[in-house]
Short mmCIF file of C-alpha atoms in Angstrom, two decimals:
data_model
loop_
_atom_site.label_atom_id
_atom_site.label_comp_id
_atom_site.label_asym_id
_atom_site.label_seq_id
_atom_site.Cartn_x
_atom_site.Cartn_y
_atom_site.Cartn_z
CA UNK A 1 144.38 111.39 43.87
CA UNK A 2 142.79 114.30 42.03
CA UNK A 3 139.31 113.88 40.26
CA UNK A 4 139.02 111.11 37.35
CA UNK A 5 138.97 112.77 33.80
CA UNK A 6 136.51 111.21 31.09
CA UNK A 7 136.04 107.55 32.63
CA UNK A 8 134.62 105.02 29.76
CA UNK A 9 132.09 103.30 31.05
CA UNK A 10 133.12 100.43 28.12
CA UNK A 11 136.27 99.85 30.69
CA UNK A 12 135.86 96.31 32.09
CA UNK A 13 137.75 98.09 35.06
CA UNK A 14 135.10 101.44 35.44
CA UNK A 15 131.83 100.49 37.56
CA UNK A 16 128.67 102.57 37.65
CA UNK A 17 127.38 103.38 40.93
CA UNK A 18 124.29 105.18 40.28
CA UNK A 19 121.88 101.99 40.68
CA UNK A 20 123.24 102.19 44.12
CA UNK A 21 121.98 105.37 45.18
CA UNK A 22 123.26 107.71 47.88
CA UNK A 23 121.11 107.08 50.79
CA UNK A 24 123.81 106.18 53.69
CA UNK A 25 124.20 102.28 54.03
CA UNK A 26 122.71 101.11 50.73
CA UNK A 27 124.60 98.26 49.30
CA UNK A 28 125.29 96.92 46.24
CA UNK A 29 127.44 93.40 45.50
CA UNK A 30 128.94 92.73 42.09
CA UNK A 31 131.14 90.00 40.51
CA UNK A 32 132.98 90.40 37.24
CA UNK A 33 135.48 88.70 35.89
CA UNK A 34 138.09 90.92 33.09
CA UNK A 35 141.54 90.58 31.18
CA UNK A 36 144.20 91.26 33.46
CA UNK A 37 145.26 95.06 32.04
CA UNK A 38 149.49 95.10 31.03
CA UNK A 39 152.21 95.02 33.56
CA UNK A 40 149.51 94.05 36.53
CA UNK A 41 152.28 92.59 38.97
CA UNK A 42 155.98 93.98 40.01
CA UNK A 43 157.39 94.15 36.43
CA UNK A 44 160.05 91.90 36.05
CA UNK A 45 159.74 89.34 38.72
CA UNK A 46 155.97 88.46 39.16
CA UNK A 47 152.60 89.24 37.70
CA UNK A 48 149.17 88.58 36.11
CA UNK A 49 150.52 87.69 32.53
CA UNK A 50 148.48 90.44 30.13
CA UNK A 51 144.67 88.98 28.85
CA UNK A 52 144.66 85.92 31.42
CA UNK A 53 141.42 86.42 33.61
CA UNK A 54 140.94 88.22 36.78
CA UNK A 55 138.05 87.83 38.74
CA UNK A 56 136.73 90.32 41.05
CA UNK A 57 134.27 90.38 44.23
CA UNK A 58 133.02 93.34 45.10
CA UNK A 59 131.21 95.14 47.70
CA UNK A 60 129.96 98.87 47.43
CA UNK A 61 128.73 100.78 50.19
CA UNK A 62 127.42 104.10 50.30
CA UNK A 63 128.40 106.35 52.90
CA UNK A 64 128.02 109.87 53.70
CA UNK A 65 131.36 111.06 51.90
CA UNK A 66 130.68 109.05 48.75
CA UNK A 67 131.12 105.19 47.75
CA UNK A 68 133.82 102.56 49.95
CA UNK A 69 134.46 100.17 48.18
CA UNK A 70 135.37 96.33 49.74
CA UNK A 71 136.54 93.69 47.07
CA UNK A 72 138.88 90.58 46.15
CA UNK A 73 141.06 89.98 43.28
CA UNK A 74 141.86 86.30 42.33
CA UNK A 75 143.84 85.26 39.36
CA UNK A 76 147.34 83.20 38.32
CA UNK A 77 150.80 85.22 38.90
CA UNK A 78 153.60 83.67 36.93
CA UNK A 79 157.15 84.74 37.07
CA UNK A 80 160.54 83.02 37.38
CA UNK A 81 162.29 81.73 40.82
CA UNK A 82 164.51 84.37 42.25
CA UNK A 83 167.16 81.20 42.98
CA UNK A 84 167.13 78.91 40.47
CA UNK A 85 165.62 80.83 37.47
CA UNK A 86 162.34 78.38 37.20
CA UNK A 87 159.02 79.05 35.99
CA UNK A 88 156.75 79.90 39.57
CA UNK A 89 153.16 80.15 39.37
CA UNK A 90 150.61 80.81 42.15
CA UNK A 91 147.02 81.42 42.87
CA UNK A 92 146.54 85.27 43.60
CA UNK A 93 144.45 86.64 46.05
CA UNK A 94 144.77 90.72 46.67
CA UNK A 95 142.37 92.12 49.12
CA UNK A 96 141.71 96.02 49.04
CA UNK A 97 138.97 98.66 50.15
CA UNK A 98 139.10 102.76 49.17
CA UNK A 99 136.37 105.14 49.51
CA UNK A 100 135.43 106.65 46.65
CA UNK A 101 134.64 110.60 47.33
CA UNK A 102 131.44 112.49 46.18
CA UNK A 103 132.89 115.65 44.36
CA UNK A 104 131.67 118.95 46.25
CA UNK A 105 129.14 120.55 43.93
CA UNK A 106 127.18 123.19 43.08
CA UNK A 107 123.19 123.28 42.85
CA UNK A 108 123.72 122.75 38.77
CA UNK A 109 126.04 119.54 39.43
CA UNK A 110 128.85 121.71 38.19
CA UNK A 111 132.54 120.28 40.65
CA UNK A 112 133.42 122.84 42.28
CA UNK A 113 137.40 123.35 42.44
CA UNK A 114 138.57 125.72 45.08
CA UNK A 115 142.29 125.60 46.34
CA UNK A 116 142.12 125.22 50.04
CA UNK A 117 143.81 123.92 53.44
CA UNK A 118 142.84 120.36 51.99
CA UNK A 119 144.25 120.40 48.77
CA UNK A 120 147.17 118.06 49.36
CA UNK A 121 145.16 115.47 50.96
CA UNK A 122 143.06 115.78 47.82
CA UNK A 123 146.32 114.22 45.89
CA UNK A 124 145.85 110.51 47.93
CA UNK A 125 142.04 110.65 47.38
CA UNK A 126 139.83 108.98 45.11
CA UNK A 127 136.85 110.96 43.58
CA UNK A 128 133.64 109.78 41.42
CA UNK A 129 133.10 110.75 38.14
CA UNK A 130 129.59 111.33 37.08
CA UNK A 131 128.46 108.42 39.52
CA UNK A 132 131.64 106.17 38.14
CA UNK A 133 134.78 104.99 39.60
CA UNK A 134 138.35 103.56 37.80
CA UNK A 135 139.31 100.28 40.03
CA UNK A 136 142.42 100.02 38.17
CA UNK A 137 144.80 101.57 40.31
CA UNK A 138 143.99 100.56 43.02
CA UNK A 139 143.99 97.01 41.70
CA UNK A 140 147.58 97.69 40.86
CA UNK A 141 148.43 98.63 44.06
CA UNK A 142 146.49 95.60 45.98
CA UNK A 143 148.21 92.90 43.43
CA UNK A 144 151.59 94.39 44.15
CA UNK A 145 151.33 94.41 47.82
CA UNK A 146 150.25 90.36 47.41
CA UNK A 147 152.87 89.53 45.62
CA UNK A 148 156.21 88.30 46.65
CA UNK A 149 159.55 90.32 46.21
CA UNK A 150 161.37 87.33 45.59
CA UNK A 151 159.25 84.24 44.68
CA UNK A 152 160.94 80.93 44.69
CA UNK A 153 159.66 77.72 42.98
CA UNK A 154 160.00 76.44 46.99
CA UNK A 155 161.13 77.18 49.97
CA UNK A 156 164.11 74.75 50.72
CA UNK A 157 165.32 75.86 46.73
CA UNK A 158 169.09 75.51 46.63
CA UNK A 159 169.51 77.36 43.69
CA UNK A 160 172.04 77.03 41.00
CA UNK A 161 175.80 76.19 41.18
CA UNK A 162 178.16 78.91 41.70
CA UNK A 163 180.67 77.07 39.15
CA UNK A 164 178.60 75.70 36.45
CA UNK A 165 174.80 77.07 36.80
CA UNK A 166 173.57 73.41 37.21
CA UNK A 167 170.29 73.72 39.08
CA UNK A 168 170.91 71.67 41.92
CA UNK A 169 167.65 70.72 43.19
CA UNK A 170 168.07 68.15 40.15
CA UNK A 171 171.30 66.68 41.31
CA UNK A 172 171.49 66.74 45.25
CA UNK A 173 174.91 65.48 44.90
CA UNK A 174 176.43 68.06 43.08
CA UNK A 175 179.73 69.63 43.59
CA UNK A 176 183.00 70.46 42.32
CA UNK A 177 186.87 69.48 44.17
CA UNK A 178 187.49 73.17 45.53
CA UNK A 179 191.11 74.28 45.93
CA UNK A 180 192.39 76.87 48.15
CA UNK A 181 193.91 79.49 46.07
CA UNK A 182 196.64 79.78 48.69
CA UNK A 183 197.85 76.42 47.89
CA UNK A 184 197.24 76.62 44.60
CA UNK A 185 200.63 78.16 43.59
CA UNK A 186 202.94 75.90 45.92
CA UNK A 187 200.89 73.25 44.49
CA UNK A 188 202.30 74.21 40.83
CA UNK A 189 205.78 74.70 42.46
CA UNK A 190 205.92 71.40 44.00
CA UNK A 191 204.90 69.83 40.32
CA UNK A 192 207.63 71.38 38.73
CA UNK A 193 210.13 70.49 41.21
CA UNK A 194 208.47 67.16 40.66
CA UNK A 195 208.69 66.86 36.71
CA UNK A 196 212.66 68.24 37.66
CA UNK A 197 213.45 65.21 39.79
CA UNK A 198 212.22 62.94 36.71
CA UNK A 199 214.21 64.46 34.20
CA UNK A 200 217.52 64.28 36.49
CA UNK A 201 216.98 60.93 37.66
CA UNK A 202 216.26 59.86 33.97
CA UNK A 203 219.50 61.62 33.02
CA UNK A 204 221.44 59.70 35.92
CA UNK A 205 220.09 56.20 34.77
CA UNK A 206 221.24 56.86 31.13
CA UNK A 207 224.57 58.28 32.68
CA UNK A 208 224.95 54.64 34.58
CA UNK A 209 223.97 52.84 32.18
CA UNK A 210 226.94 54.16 29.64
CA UNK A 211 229.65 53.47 32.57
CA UNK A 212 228.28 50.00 32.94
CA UNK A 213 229.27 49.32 28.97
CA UNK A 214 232.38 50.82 29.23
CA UNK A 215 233.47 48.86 32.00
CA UNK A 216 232.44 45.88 30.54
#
């Protein structure tokens, strides 16, 4: 990515790297623990709700090229159950490591910006700033890639009904008399010739039943 612009060092989420020095191999080990930044998750389905904490392990290193940094995310994901529309929470834990690049500069400290063969890969790198570094997007990307697409309250969840949207993890037993649509319009023929054979038998008893007074 190109070269961070104006990083506040207030940001829970910028770190200062200058105590660690750039003599190859020094190292430096931090833990902090911030409010989860908005939309920190796959937006819709699962993520870090918005203020809840985050806590973070990491590891800087310095290397020849600049700062890689090694850390650990841990916090609680909540989001709903892809089958049966339940609350789901679950202990995060997003793993991720980027090197952080020294800027090329000139003897006054001044970056030096000159298009060349490289400047595409430039676009997927990470730069300092001033001896600072923004870890939030790459947190982004290492919660995202621990999270699941489609997180389910458990494994075995049936879901909800098809006919009535009862969740039926609560009743086992549930189910409704299915009818094959096939049948379903003989079976409406064969009641009206039904309710027909009532109404003429009912008109031949009354018919019998006059004859039977006039013979008598």
């Amino acid at each position: 990515m190109a070269s961070n612009a104006r990083l506040d060092h207030r940001n829970p989420l910028v770190f200062d790297t200058h105590e660690l020095g750039r003599r190859p191999g020094a190292l430096q080990r931090l833990n902090r623990t911030i409010d989860a930044p908005a939309d920190l998750g796959i937006q819709g389905v699962i993520g870090v709700p918005e203020g809840a904490p985050v806590e973070l392990e990491l590891r800087l290193e310095s290397v020849m090229e600049g700062v890689l940094v090694t850390g650990t995310a841990r916090a609680q994901a909540e989001g709903e159950c892809v089958r049966c529309l339940e609350p789901v929470g679950l202990e995060l834990e997003a793993d991720f490591q980027e090197l952080f690049s020294y800027p090329d500069a000139d003897d006054r400290g001044r970056v030096i910006a000159e298009p060349g063969d490289d400047a595409e890969d430039d676009e997927d790198r990470f730069f300092l700033e001033d001896g600072l570094f923004d870890l939030e997007p790459l947190l982004r990307d290492a919660v995202v890639l621990a999270l699941p697409m489609q997180p389910v309250c458990q494994e075995d969840c049936p879901g909800l009904c098809s006919e009535c949207g009862a969740r039926l993890a609560d009743d086992p037993d549930h189910h409704h008399d299915a009818v094959d649509i096939r049948w379903a319009a003989l079976q409406g023929l064969a009641g009206s010739l039904e309710d027909g054979e009532k109404d003429e038998m009912s008109g031949a008893d009354a018919e019998a039943g006059v004859d039977e007074k006039q013979e008598k």
